[in-house]
């Protein structure tokens, strides 16, 4: 679904390079285990409570990211060139 594609890809661009291996494993589990993409979106936007097994530091980071406190325009996924740049 487009909403998750935008949310998760922008979150990944901003955070993956700085996450620990354990956090990366939790992120991988989060994006691959739930069978319903809407669940991830609802948890990230706090429309529904996050189940205990997914309520981790990574989910807290995603929830904070979803709040978009800087009011950035998030209308499309990022270009993938960032994958080939050195981490900042």
GROMACS .gro file of N, CA and C in nm:
model
  264
    1UNK      N    1   0.084  -0.117   0.000
    1UNK     CA    2   0.000   0.000   0.000
    1UNK      C    3   0.088   0.124   0.000
    2UNK      N    4   0.047   0.224  -0.068
    2UNK     CA    5   0.128   0.343  -0.090
    2UNK      C    6   0.168   0.413   0.040
    3UNK      N    7   0.076   0.424   0.134
    3UNK     CA    8   0.106   0.493   0.259
    3UNK      C    9   0.225   0.429   0.332
    4UNK      N   10   0.225   0.297   0.338
    4UNK     CA   11   0.337   0.228   0.404
    4UNK      C   12   0.464   0.239   0.322
    5UNK      N   13   0.453   0.232   0.192
    5UNK     CA   14   0.573   0.245   0.107
    5UNK      C   15   0.641   0.379   0.134
    6UNK      N   16   0.564   0.484   0.138
    6UNK     CA   17   0.621   0.616   0.164
    6UNK      C   18   0.676   0.624   0.306
    7UNK      N   19   0.596   0.585   0.402
    7UNK     CA   20   0.637   0.595   0.542
    7UNK      C   21   0.762   0.511   0.569
    8UNK      N   22   0.760   0.385   0.531
    8UNK     CA   23   0.871   0.296   0.563
    8UNK      C   24   0.997   0.326   0.483
    9UNK      N   25   0.983   0.366   0.357
    9UNK     CA   26   1.103   0.396   0.279
    9UNK      C   27   1.171   0.523   0.327
   10UNK      N   28   1.094   0.625   0.363
   10UNK     CA   29   1.155   0.747   0.416
   10UNK      C   30   1.214   0.723   0.555
   11UNK      N   31   1.147   0.643   0.636
   11UNK     CA   32   1.202   0.605   0.766
   11UNK      C   33   1.334   0.530   0.747
   12UNK      N   34   1.336   0.436   0.654
   12UNK     CA   35   1.457   0.359   0.627
   12UNK      C   36   1.571   0.450   0.584
   13UNK      N   37   1.542   0.542   0.494
   13UNK     CA   38   1.647   0.633   0.447
   13UNK      C   39   1.707   0.712   0.562
   14UNK      N   40   1.624   0.756   0.653
   14UNK     CA   41   1.671   0.840   0.763
   14UNK      C   42   1.737   0.760   0.875
   15UNK      N   43   1.700   0.634   0.894
   15UNK     CA   44   1.741   0.562   1.014
   15UNK      C   45   1.827   0.438   0.997
   16UNK      N   46   1.813   0.364   0.891
   16UNK     CA   47   1.879   0.233   0.883
   16UNK      C   48   2.030   0.239   0.901
   17UNK      N   49   2.094   0.339   0.845
   17UNK     CA   50   2.240   0.347   0.852
   17UNK      C   51   2.290   0.366   0.995
   18UNK      N   52   2.204   0.410   1.085
   18UNK     CA   53   2.245   0.440   1.223
   18UNK      C   54   2.192   0.337   1.323
   19UNK      N   55   2.125   0.235   1.274
   19UNK     CA   56   2.066   0.137   1.364
   19UNK      C   57   2.164   0.024   1.394
   20UNK      N   58   2.153  -0.033   1.513
   20UNK     CA   59   2.235  -0.148   1.550
   20UNK      C   60   2.185  -0.272   1.476
   21UNK      N   61   2.264  -0.378   1.481
   21UNK     CA   62   2.223  -0.503   1.417
   21UNK      C   63   2.093  -0.555   1.478
   22UNK      N   64   2.079  -0.542   1.610
   22UNK     CA   65   1.956  -0.588   1.677
   22UNK      C   66   1.836  -0.506   1.630
   23UNK      N   67   1.855  -0.376   1.618
   23UNK     CA   68   1.746  -0.291   1.570
   23UNK      C   69   1.709  -0.324   1.426
   24UNK      N   70   1.811  -0.350   1.343
   24UNK     CA   71   1.784  -0.389   1.205
   24UNK      C   72   1.705  -0.519   1.200
   25UNK      N   73   1.737  -0.612   1.288
   25UNK     CA   74   1.661  -0.738   1.295
   25UNK      C   75   1.516  -0.713   1.337
   26UNK      N   76   1.496  -0.624   1.434
   26UNK     CA   77   1.359  -0.592   1.476
   26UNK      C   78   1.283  -0.521   1.364
   27UNK      N   79   1.350  -0.433   1.292
   27UNK     CA   80   1.286  -0.364   1.179
   27UNK      C   81   1.248  -0.466   1.071
   28UNK      N   82   1.339  -0.557   1.040
   28UNK     CA   83   1.312  -0.661   0.941
   28UNK      C   84   1.192  -0.745   0.982
   29UNK      N   85   1.186  -0.781   1.108
   29UNK     CA   86   1.072  -0.859   1.159
   29UNK      C   87   0.943  -0.779   1.146
   30UNK      N   88   0.949  -0.651   1.182
   30UNK     CA   89   0.831  -0.566   1.175
   30UNK      C   90   0.776  -0.557   1.033
   31UNK      N   91   0.862  -0.538   0.935
   31UNK     CA   92   0.811  -0.519   0.799
   31UNK      C   93   0.780  -0.649   0.727
   32UNK      N   94   0.822  -0.762   0.784
   32UNK     CA   95   0.800  -0.889   0.716
   32UNK      C   96   0.701  -0.984   0.782
   33UNK      N   97   0.680  -0.973   0.912
   33UNK     CA   98   0.595  -1.071   0.979
   33UNK      C   99   0.446  -1.040   0.978
   34UNK      N  100   0.404  -0.919   1.008
   34UNK     CA  101   0.259  -0.896   1.007
   34UNK      C  102   0.202  -0.925   0.868
   35UNK      N  103   0.089  -0.993   0.864
   35UNK     CA  104   0.031  -1.031   0.735
   35UNK      C  105  -0.051  -0.919   0.672
   36UNK      N  106  -0.079  -0.816   0.748
   36UNK     CA  107  -0.163  -0.707   0.699
   36UNK      C  108  -0.085  -0.575   0.708
   37UNK      N  109  -0.053  -0.516   0.591
   37UNK     CA  110   0.021  -0.390   0.589
   37UNK      C  111  -0.051  -0.279   0.663
   38UNK      N  112  -0.182  -0.285   0.662
   38UNK     CA  113  -0.257  -0.180   0.733
   38UNK      C  114  -0.226  -0.182   0.882
   39UNK      N  115  -0.199  -0.300   0.938
   39UNK     CA  116  -0.165  -0.308   1.079
   39UNK      C  117  -0.043  -0.223   1.110
   40UNK      N  118   0.062  -0.235   1.031
   40UNK     CA  119   0.183  -0.156   1.054
   40UNK      C  120   0.151  -0.008   1.048
   41UNK      N  121   0.072   0.031   0.951
   41UNK     CA  122   0.035   0.173   0.937
   41UNK      C  123  -0.044   0.221   1.058
   42UNK      N  124  -0.141   0.142   1.101
   42UNK     CA  125  -0.221   0.180   1.218
   42UNK      C  126  -0.137   0.188   1.344
   43UNK      N  127  -0.043   0.096   1.362
   43UNK     CA  128   0.045   0.100   1.479
   43UNK      C  129   0.135   0.223   1.474
   44UNK      N  130   0.192   0.251   1.356
   44UNK     CA  131   0.284   0.364   1.342
   44UNK      C  132   0.214   0.498   1.364
   45UNK      N  133   0.089   0.506   1.323
   45UNK     CA  134   0.015   0.631   1.339
   45UNK      C  135  -0.066   0.634   1.468
   46UNK      N  136  -0.053   0.528   1.547
   46UNK     CA  137  -0.121   0.515   1.676
   46UNK      C  138  -0.273   0.512   1.665
   47UNK      N  139  -0.322   0.468   1.549
   47UNK     CA  140  -0.466   0.450   1.533
   47UNK      C  141  -0.512   0.324   1.606
   48UNK      N  142  -0.420   0.228   1.621
   48UNK     CA  143  -0.446   0.105   1.697
   48UNK      C  144  -0.325   0.077   1.785
   49UNK      N  145  -0.345   0.014   1.898
   49UNK     CA  146  -0.229  -0.020   1.983
   49UNK      C  147  -0.141  -0.125   1.917
   50UNK      N  148  -0.013  -0.112   1.940
   50UNK     CA  149   0.084  -0.207   1.886
   50UNK      C  150   0.087  -0.332   1.973
   51UNK      N  151   0.078  -0.451   1.913
   51UNK     CA  152   0.089  -0.574   1.993
   51UNK      C  153   0.226  -0.579   2.063
   52UNK      N  154   0.230  -0.642   2.176
   52UNK     CA  155   0.350  -0.648   2.259
   52UNK      C  156   0.470  -0.697   2.178
   53UNK      N  157   0.452  -0.797   2.095
   53UNK     CA  158   0.566  -0.855   2.023
   53UNK      C  159   0.629  -0.758   1.921
   54UNK      N  160   0.559  -0.653   1.884
   54UNK     CA  161   0.614  -0.554   1.791
   54UNK      C  162   0.636  -0.418   1.857
   55UNK      N  163   0.604  -0.407   1.984
   55UNK     CA  164   0.619  -0.279   2.053
   55UNK      C  165   0.761  -0.265   2.106
   56UNK      N  166   0.853  -0.231   2.017
   56UNK     CA  167   0.996  -0.224   2.046
   56UNK      C  168   1.046  -0.082   2.030
   57UNK      N  169   1.175  -0.064   2.052
   57UNK     CA  170   1.237   0.066   2.029
   57UNK      C  171   1.224   0.109   1.883
   58UNK      N  172   1.228   0.013   1.792
   58UNK     CA  173   1.214   0.045   1.650
   58UNK      C  174   1.073   0.096   1.620
   59UNK      N  175   0.973   0.035   1.681
   59UNK     CA  176   0.837   0.084   1.662
   59UNK      C  177   0.823   0.224   1.722
   60UNK      N  178   0.885   0.248   1.835
   60UNK     CA  179   0.882   0.382   1.895
   60UNK      C  180   0.946   0.484   1.800
   61UNK      N  181   1.056   0.447   1.737
   61UNK     CA  182   1.120   0.535   1.639
   61UNK      C  183   1.027   0.560   1.521
   62UNK      N  184   0.961   0.455   1.474
   62UNK     CA  185   0.870   0.470   1.360
   62UNK      C  186   0.749   0.556   1.397
   63UNK      N  187   0.696   0.537   1.516
   63UNK     CA  188   0.583   0.621   1.561
   63UNK      C  189   0.624   0.768   1.566
   64UNK      N  190   0.743   0.794   1.619
   64UNK     CA  191   0.792   0.932   1.626
   64UNK      C  192   0.812   0.989   1.486
   65UNK      N  193   0.868   0.909   1.397
   65UNK     CA  194   0.889   0.953   1.259
   65UNK      C  195   0.755   0.984   1.192
   66UNK      N  196   0.655   0.903   1.217
   66UNK     CA  197   0.523   0.921   1.155
   66UNK      C  198   0.457   1.051   1.199
   67UNK      N  199   0.494   1.102   1.315
   67UNK     CA  200   0.435   1.229   1.362
   67UNK      C  201   0.478   1.348   1.278
   68UNK      N  202   0.590   1.335   1.208
   68UNK     CA  203   0.638   1.437   1.114
   68UNK      C  204   0.637   1.577   1.178
   69UNK      N  205   0.703   1.587   1.289
   69UNK     CA  206   0.704   1.713   1.364
   69UNK      C  207   0.763   1.830   1.286
   70UNK      N  208   0.850   1.802   1.187
   70UNK     CA  209   0.910   1.909   1.106
   70UNK      C  210   0.822   1.947   0.987
   71UNK      N  211   0.708   1.881   0.976
   71UNK     CA  212   0.611   1.909   0.868
   71UNK      C  213   0.674   1.899   0.729
   72UNK      N  214   0.755   1.794   0.711
   72UNK     CA  215   0.816   1.770   0.580
   72UNK      C  216   0.710   1.722   0.482
   73UNK      N  217   0.727   1.757   0.357
   73UNK     CA  218   0.638   1.701   0.255
   73UNK      C  219   0.685   1.559   0.227
   74UNK      N  220   0.596   1.467   0.247
   74UNK     CA  221   0.627   1.325   0.225
   74UNK      C  222   0.526   1.270   0.126
   75UNK      N  223   0.553   1.300   0.000
   75UNK     CA  224   0.458   1.266  -0.105
   75UNK      C  225   0.501   1.149  -0.191
   76UNK      N  226   0.629   1.110  -0.181
   76UNK     CA  227   0.677   0.998  -0.262
   76UNK      C  228   0.795   0.932  -0.194
   77UNK      N  229   0.825   0.813  -0.239
   77UNK     CA  230   0.939   0.741  -0.186
   77UNK      C  231   1.068   0.810  -0.227
   78UNK      N  232   1.175   0.794  -0.150
   78UNK     CA  233   1.302   0.857  -0.189
   78UNK      C  234   1.364   0.784  -0.307
   79UNK      N  235   1.445   0.856  -0.382
   79UNK     CA  236   1.524   0.792  -0.486
   79UNK      C  237   1.624   0.699  -0.417
   80UNK      N  238   1.664   0.595  -0.484
   80UNK     CA  239   1.748   0.494  -0.419
   80UNK      C  240   1.897   0.526  -0.421
   81UNK      N  241   1.936   0.639  -0.477
   81UNK     CA  242   2.078   0.675  -0.479
   81UNK      C  243   2.138   0.681  -0.339
   82UNK      N  244   2.055   0.713  -0.239
   82UNK     CA  245   2.105   0.723  -0.103
   82UNK      C  246   2.167   0.591  -0.056
   83UNK      N  247   2.127   0.481  -0.114
   83UNK     CA  248   2.182   0.351  -0.074
   83UNK      C  249   2.330   0.339  -0.106
   84UNK      N  250   2.378   0.420  -0.199
   84UNK     CA  251   2.516   0.412  -0.242
   84UNK      C  252   2.603   0.524  -0.183
   85UNK      N  253   2.544   0.607  -0.099
   85UNK     CA  254   2.618   0.716  -0.033
   85UNK      C  255   2.675   0.666   0.099
   86UNK      N  256   2.785   0.728   0.141
   86UNK     CA  257   2.842   0.697   0.271
   86UNK      C  258   2.748   0.747   0.380
   87UNK      N  259   2.731   0.673   0.489
   87UNK     CA  260   2.645   0.719   0.599
   87UNK      C  261   2.696   0.850   0.657
   88UNK      N  262   2.600   0.933   0.700
   88UNK     CA  263   2.637   1.061   0.761
   88UNK      C  264   2.654   1.048   0.908
   0.00000   0.00000   0.00000
